[in-house]
Coordinates of C-alpha atoms in Angstrom, one line a residue:
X8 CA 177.2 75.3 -159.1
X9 CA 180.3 73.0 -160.6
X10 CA 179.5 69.3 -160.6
X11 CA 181.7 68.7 -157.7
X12 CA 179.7 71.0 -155.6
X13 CA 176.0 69.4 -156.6
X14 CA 174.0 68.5 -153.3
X15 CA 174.2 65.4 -152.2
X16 CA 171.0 63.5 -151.7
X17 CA 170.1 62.1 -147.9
X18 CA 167.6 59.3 -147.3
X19 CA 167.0 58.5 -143.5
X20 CA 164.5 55.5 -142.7
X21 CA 163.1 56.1 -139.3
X22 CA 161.7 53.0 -136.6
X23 CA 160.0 53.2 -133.3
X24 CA 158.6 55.5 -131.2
X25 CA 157.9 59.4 -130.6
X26 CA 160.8 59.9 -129.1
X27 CA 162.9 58.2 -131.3
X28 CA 161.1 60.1 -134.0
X29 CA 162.2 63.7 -132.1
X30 CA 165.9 62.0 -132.3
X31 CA 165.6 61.6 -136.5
X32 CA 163.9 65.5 -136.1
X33 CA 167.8 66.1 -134.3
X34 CA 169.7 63.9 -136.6
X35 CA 168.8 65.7 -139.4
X36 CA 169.4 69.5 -137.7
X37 CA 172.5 68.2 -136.7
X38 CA 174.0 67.5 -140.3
X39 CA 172.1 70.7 -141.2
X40 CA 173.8 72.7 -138.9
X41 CA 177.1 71.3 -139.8
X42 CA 177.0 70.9 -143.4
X43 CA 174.1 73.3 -144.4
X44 CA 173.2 72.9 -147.8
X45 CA 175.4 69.7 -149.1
X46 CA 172.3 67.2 -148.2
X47 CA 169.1 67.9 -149.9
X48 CA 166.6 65.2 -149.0
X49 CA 164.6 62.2 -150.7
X50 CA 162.4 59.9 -149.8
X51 CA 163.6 57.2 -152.7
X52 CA 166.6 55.4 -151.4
X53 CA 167.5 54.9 -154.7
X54 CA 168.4 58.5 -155.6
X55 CA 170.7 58.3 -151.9
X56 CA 174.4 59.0 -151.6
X57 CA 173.7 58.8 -147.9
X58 CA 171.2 56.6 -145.9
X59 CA 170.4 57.0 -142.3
X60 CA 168.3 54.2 -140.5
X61 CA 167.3 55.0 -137.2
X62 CA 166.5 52.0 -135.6
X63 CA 164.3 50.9 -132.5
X64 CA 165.3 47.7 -130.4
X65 CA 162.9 47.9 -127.5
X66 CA 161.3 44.0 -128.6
X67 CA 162.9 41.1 -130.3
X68 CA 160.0 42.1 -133.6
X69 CA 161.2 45.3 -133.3
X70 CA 164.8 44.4 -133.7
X71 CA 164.2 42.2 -137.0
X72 CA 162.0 44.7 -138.8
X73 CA 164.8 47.1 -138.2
X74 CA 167.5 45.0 -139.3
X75 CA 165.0 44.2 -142.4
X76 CA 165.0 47.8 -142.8
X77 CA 168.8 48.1 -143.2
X78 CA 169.4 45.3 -145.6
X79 CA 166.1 46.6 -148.1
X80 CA 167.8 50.1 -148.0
X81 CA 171.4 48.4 -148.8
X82 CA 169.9 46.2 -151.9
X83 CA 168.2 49.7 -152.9
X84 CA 171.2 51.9 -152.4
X85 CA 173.5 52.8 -155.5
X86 CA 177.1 51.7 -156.1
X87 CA 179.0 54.1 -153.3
X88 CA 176.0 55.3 -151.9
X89 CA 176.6 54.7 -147.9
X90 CA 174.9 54.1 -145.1
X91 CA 174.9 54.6 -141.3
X92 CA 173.2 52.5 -139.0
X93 CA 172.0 54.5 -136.1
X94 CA 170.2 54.5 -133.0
X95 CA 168.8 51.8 -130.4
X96 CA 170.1 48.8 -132.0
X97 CA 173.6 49.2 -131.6
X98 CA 172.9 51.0 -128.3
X99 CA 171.2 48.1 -127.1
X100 CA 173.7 45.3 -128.5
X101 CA 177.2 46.8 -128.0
X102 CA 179.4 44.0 -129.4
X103 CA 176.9 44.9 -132.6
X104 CA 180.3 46.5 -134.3
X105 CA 180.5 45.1 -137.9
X106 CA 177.3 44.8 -140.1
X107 CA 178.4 43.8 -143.7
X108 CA 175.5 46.2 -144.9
X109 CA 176.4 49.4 -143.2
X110 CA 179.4 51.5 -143.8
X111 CA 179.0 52.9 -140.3
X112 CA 177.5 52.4 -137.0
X113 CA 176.6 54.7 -134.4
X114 CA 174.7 54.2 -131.1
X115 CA 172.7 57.0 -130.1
X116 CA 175.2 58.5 -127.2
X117 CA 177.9 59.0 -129.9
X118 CA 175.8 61.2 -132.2
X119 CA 177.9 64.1 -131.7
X120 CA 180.1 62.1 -133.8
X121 CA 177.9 61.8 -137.4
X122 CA 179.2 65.0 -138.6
X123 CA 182.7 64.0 -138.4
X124 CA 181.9 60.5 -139.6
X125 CA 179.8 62.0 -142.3
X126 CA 183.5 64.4 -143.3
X127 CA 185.0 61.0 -143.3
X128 CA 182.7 59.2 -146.2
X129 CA 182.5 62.1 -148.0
X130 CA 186.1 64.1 -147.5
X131 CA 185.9 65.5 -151.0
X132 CA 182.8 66.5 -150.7
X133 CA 182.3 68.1 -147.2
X134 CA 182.4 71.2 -146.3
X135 CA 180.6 73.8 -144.3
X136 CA 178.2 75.7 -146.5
X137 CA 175.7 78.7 -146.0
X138 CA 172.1 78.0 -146.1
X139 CA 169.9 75.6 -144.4
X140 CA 169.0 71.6 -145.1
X141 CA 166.6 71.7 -147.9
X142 CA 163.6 69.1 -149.0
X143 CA 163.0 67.8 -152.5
X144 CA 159.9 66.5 -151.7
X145 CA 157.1 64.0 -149.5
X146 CA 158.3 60.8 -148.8
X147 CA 155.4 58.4 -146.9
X148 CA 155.0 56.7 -144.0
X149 CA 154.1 53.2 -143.7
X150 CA 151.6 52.4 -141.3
X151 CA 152.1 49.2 -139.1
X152 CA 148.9 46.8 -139.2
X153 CA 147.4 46.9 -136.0
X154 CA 143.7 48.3 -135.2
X155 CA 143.7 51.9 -135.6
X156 CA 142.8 51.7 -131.8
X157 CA 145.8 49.8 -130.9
X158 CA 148.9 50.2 -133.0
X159 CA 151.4 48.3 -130.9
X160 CA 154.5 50.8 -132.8
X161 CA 154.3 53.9 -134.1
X162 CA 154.6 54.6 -138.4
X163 CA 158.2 54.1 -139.8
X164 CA 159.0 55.8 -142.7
X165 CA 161.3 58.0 -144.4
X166 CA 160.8 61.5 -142.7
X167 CA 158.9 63.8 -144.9
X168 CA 157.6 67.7 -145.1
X169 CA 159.1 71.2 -146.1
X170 CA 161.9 71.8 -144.0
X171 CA 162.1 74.8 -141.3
X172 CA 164.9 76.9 -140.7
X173 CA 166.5 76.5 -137.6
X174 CA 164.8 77.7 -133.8
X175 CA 166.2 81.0 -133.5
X176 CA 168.3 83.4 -135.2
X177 CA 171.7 82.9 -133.6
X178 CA 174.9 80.7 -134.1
X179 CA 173.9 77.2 -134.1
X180 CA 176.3 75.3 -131.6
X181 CA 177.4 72.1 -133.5
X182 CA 179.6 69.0 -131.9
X183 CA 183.2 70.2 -130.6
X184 CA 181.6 73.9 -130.0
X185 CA 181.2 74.6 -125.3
X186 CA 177.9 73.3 -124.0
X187 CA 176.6 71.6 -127.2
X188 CA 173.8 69.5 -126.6
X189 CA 172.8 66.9 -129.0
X190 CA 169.2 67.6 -126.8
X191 CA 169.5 70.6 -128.1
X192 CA 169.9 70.6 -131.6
X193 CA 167.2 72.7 -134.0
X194 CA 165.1 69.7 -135.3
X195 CA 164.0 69.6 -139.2
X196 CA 160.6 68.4 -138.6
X197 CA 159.1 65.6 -140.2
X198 CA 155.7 66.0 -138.4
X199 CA 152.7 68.2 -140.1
X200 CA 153.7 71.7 -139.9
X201 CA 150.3 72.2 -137.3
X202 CA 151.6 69.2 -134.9
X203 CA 154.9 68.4 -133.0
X204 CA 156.2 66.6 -130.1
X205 CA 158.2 67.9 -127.3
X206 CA 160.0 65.3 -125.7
X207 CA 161.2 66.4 -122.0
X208 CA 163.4 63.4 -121.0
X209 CA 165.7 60.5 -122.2
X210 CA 166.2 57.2 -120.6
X211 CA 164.4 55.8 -117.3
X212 CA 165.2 54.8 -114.0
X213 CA 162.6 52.3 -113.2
X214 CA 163.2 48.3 -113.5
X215 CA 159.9 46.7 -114.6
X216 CA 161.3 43.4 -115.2
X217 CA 159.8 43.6 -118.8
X218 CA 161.6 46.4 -120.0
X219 CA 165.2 47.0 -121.1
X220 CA 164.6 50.5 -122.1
X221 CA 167.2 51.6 -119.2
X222 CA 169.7 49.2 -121.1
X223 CA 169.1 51.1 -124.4
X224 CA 168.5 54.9 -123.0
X225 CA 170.4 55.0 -120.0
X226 CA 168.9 56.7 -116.7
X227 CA 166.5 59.6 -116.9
X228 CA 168.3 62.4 -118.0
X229 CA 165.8 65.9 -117.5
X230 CA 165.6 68.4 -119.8
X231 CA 165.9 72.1 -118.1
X232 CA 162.4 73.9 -117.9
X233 CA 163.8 77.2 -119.7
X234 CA 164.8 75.1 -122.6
X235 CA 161.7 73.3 -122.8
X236 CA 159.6 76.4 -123.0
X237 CA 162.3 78.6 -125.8
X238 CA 161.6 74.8 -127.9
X239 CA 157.8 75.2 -127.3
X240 CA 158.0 78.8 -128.5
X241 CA 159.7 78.2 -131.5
X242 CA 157.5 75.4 -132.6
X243 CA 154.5 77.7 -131.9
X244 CA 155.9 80.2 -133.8
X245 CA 156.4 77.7 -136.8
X246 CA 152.6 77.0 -136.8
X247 CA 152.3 74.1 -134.4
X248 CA 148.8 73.9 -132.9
X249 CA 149.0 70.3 -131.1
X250 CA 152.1 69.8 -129.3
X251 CA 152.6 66.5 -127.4
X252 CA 154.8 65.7 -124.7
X253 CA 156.5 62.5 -124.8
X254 CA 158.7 60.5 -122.1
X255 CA 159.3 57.1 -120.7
X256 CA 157.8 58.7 -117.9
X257 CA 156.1 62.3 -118.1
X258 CA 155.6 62.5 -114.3
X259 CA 159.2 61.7 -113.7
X260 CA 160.6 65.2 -114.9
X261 CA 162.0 67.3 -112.4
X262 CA 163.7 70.6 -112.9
X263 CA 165.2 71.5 -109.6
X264 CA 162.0 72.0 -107.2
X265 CA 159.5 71.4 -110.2
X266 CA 157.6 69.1 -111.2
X267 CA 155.6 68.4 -115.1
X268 CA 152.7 71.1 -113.7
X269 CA 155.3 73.5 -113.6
X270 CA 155.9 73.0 -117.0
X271 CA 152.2 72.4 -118.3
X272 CA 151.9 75.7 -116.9
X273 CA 154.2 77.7 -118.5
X274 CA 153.6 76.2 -121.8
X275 CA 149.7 76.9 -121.1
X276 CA 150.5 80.3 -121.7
X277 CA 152.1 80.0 -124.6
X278 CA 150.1 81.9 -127.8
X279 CA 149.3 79.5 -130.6
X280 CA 149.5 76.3 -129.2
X281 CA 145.7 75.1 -128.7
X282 CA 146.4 71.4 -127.6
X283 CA 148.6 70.1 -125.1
X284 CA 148.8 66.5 -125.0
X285 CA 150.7 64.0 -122.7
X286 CA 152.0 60.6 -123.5
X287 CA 152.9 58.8 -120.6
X288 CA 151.9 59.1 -117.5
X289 CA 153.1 56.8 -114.8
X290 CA 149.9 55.8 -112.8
X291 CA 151.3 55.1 -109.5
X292 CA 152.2 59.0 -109.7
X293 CA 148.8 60.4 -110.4
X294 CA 147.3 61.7 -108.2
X295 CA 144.4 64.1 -107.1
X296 CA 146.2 67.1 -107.1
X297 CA 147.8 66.3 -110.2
X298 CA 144.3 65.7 -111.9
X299 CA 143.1 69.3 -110.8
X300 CA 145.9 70.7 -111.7
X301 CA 146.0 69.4 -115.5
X302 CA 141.5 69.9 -115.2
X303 CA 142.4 73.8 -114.8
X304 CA 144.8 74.3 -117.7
X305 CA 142.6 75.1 -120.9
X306 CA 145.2 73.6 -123.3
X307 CA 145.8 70.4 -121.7
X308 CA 143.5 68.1 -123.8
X309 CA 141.4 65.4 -121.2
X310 CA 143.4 62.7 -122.7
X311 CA 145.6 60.4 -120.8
X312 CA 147.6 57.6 -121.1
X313 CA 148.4 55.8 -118.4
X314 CA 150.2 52.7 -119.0
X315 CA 148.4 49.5 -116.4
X316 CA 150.0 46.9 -118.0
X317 CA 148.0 44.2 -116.7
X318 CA 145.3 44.1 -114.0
X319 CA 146.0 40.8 -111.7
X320 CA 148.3 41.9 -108.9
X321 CA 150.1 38.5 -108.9
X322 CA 151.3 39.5 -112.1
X323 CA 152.1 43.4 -111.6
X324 CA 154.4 42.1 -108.9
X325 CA 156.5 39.8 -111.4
X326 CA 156.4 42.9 -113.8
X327 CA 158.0 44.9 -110.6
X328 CA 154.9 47.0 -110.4
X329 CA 154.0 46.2 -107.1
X330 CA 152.8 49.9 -106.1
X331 CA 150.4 49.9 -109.1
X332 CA 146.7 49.1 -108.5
X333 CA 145.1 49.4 -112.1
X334 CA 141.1 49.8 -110.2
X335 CA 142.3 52.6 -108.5
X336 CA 144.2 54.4 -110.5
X337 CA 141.5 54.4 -113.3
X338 CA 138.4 55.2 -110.4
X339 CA 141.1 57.8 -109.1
X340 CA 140.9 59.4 -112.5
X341 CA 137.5 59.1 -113.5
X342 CA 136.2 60.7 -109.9
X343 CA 138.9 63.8 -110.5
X344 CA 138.5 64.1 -114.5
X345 CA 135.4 62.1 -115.3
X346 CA 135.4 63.8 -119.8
X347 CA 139.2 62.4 -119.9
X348 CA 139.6 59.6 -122.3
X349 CA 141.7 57.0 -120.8
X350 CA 143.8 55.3 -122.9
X351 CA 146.4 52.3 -121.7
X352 CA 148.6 49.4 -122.6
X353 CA 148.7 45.7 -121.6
X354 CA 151.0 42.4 -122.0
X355 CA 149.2 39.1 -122.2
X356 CA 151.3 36.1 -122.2
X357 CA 153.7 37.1 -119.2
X358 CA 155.4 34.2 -117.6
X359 CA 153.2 32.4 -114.8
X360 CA 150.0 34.2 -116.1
X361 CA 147.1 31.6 -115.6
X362 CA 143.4 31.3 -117.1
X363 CA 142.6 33.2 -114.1
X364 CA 144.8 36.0 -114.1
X365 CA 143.8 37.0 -117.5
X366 CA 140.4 36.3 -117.0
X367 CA 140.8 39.7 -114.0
X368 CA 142.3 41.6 -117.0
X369 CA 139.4 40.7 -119.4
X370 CA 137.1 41.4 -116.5
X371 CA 138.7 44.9 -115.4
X372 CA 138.6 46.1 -119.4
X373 CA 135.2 45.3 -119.8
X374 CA 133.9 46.9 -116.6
X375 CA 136.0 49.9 -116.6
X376 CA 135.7 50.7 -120.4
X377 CA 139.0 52.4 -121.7
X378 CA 138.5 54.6 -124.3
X379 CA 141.6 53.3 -125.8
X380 CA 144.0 50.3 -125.6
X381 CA 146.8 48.7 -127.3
X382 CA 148.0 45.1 -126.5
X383 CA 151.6 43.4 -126.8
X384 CA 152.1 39.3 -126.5
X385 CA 154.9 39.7 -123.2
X386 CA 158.7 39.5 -125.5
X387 CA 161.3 37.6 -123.5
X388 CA 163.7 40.1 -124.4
X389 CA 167.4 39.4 -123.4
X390 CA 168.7 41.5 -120.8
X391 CA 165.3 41.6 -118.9
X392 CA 164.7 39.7 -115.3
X393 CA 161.3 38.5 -117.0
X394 CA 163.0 36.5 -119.8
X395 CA 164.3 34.0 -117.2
X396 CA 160.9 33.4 -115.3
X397 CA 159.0 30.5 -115.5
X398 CA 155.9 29.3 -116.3
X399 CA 156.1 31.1 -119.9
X400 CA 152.6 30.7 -121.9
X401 CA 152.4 28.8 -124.7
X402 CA 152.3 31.5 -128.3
X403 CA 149.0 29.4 -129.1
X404 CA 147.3 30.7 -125.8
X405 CA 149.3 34.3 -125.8
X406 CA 147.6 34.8 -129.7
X407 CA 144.2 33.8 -128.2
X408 CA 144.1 35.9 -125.1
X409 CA 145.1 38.9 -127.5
X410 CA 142.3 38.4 -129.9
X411 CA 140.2 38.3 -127.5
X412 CA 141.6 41.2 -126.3
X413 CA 141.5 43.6 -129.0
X414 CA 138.0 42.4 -129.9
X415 CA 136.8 43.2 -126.2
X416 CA 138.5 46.4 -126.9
X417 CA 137.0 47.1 -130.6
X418 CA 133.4 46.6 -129.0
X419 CA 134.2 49.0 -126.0
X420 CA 135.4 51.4 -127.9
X421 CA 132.2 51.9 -130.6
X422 CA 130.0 51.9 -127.5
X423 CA 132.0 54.8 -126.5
X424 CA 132.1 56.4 -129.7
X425 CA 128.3 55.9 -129.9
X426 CA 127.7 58.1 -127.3
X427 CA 129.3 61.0 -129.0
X428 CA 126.8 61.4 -131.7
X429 CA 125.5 64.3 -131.8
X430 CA 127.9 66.0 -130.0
X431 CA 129.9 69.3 -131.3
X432 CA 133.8 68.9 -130.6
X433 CA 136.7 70.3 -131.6
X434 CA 138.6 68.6 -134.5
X435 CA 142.4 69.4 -135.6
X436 CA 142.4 68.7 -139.5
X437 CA 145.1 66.0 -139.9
X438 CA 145.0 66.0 -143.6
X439 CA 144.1 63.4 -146.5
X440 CA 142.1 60.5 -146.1
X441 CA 144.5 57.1 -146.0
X442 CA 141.7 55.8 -148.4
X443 CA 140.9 58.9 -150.6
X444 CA 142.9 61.2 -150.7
X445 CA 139.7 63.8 -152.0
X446 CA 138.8 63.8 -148.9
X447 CA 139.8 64.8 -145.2
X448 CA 140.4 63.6 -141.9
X449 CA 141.1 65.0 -138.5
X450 CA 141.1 64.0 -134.7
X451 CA 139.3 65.4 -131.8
X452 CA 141.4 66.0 -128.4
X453 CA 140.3 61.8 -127.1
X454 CA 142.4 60.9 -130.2
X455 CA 146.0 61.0 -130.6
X456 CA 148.1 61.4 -133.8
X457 CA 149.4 58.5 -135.3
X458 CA 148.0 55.9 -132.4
X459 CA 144.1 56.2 -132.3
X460 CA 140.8 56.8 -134.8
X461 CA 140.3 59.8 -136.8
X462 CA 137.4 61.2 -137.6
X463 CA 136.7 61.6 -141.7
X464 CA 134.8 64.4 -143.0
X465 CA 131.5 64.0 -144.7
X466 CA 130.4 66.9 -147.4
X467 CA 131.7 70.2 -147.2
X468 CA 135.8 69.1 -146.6
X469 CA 138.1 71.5 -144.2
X470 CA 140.9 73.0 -145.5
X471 CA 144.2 71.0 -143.5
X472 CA 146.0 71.7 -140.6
X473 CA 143.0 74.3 -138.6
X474 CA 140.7 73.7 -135.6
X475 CA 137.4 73.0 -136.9
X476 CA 134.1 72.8 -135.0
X477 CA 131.5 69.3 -136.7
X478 CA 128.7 67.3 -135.6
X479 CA 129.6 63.7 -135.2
X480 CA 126.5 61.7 -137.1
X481 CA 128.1 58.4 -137.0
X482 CA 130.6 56.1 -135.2
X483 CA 132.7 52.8 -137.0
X484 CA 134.6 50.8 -134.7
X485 CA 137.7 53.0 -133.4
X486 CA 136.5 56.1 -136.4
X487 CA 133.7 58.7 -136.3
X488 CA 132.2 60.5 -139.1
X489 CA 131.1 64.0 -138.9
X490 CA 129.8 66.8 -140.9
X491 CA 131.4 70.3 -140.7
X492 CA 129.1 73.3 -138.7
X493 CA 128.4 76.1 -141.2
X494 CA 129.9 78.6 -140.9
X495 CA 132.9 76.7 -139.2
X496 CA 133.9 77.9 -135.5
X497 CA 137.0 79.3 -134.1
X498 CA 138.0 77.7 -130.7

């Protein structure tokens, strides 16, 4: 290959959630399928002639560690090395049209324009090539510092792993081509090559007066069943064991006359996948039928997250959840699926919230004993009905009421965990330990990748990335520690 025809190396820095995670899967099948092999990856900015940073913008913290992201990847970027500032950020802030560190920036409903903005950085460089995006290597994730139990944002990172070809064999539609579909675009995973997520819809149409995520992502978009299944497939046929579905709202996606069960079921019959996992479910829409319907599908996981928010209705009605009544959506669930872990989120903090509305949330966590929880001090984020409410609580009393919190929380969930010694589940090897890399770790179906405990392998370690049957001998806070069966079953 001549020196003017040498790959040019692509670092993208990812922030925020699953689904924003699925977009940097997209971003990076997109300049595959319209540039092929020109980018290899790395995870060292340094080595970059192109840096992505995908950036979240759903809280004010959120916003700066993004920002902080950009200008660390600038001060580490060679002379002409570029960079492109993606995502939330400028979707959210539209007037955000000149950053000094960024050669480019793109809000996430313009992506069909990167490959012709890429052309334009590199016009002596681009062309279309045959072959697919390749991988020089890991990169790593950071992890944030919450609790295992409640990390309040999921790991950023530079996106990592050996890259798949595209879904299927057939002529990739790219930007300009009829009926392309940035939705649609093959995804270079960054995931373990035995776990994805599916994410069936953008945006949201609901106005909790916390939220701005309709500002950023627009109204619910749905994704069409048929295409939602051919993705599933493929993934499946990559090796994916654990595929999780991911939404603002799961129970909001509609394809004609169906509803998510529809969809649950068809994937159910999918060969490979083991796991089916759900993240989020709106709990005003649960409901009895719903529960029996997920009970009698063998490869939906009883694991749900059903996001409460708070438990005093006073304050549910400022956060415009006035339908929501946490006691009975959790009973509701418990009575219809009594072995699903529950998992949920809360705000502490928001405006008008008194000693005794938090005391009913303390109250309702400690008598209805979550498996899992994550807790956010309430943001006043611009934009939001919330920000301009009054009786805001002081940061000193918002810090205290989440300590207290999560330490409620830690103690709930090792008396949990306690009562699973002894027991014999199914664990999906997630790979290295974070603190020894000699030795393994994996998750049973009450813990989700990335957001809750793991369990850590004691003895006789699994090999990575297979459903393993062990004995759980011992419980630590959010963790569990359990020693493989011999010989090791197949589920």
């Amino acid at each position: 290959m001549a020196e003017s025809q040498k790959p040019l190396k692509l670092h993208l820095l990812h922030f925020g959630c699953a689904k924003n995670l699925v977009d940097s899967e997209r971003i990076l099948g997109l300049l595959n399928s319209a540039f092929g092999s020109l980018f290899v990856s790395t995870p060292d900015p340094k080595e970059a002639d192109l840096a992505l940073v995908n950036t979240c913008a759903f809280l004010k913290d959120a916003v700066n560690e993004a920002l902080e992201g950009v200008f660390q990847t600038r001060k580490a970027l060679k002379p002409g090395a570029r960079l492109v500032v993606l995502g939330c950020l400028p979707s959210r802030y539209k007037e955000l049209t000149d950053l000094p560190e960024a050669d480019a920036i793109l809000p996430r409903e313009r992506y069909g324009e990167l490959p012709s903005l890429v052309s334009a950085l590199f016009p002596r460089s681009v062309r279309k090539r045959e072959g697919g995006f390749q991988d020089i290597g890991p990169g790593k994730t950071r992890k944030g510092g919450a609790p295992a139990n409640a990390r309040e944002r999921a790991p950023e990172g530079t996106l990592r792993g050996p890259s798949p070809p595209p879904f299927r064999k057939t002529k990739t539609l790219i930007p300009g081509d009829p009926g392309w579909d940035f939705e649609e675009t093959p995804r270079v995973l960054s995931t373990p090559p035995f776990r994805a997520y599916l994410k069936i819809s953008e945006g949201c149409s609901r106005r909790c007066s916390f939220c701005v995520i309709p500002k950023i992502r627009g109204k619910l978009v749905s994704r069409p069943l048929d295409a939602l299944v051919r993705e599933a497939e493929d993934l499946s046929a990559r090796g994916v064991l654990e595929l999780t579905l991911v939404a603002q709202d799961l129970l909001s996606w509609r394809d004609g006359d169906q509803a998510l069960l529809s969809l649950l079921k068809r994937l159910n019959d999918l060969p490979g996948l083991i796991w089916l996992r759900l993240l989020y479910l709106r709990p005003e829409a649960v409901t009895k039928k719903l529960l029996r319907g997920l009970k009698g599908l063998e490869k939906v996981v009883p694991y749900l997250d059903v996001p409460l928010q708070h438990a005093s209705k006073k304050i549910l009605q400022a956060m415009g959840r006035r339908s929501l009544d946490p006691l009975s959506a959790s009973r509701l669930i418990r009575d219809a699926w009594p072995e699903a872990a529950l998992r949920s989120s809360f705000i502490t903090g928001f405006p008008g919230e008194t000693e005794k509305d938090f005391l009913e949330l303390y109250e309702f966590l400690a008598a209805e004993k979550l498996q899992h929880a994550g807790f956010f001090i309430f943001s006043p984020e611009e934009g939001a009905p919330a920000a301009g409410l009054p009786g805001r609580v002081s940061p000193r009393v918002a810090q205290r009421r989440l300590q207290m919190l999560r330490e409620l929380q830690t103690r709930v969930s090792e008396e949990l965990n306690l009562k699973r010694l002894g027991t014999r589940p199914l664990i999906l090897t997630d790979g290295a330990s974070p603190e020894n890399p000699l030795l393994r770790v994996g998750r049973t179906a009450f813990q989700a990748p990335e957001t809750d405990g793991l369990v850590y392998f004691q003895g006789r370690q699994p090999p990575d990335g297979k459903m393993v049957r062990g004995r759980i001998i011992e419980a630590r806070g959010f963790d569990l520690l359990a020693s493989l069966e011999d010989p090791p079953e197949k589920p």
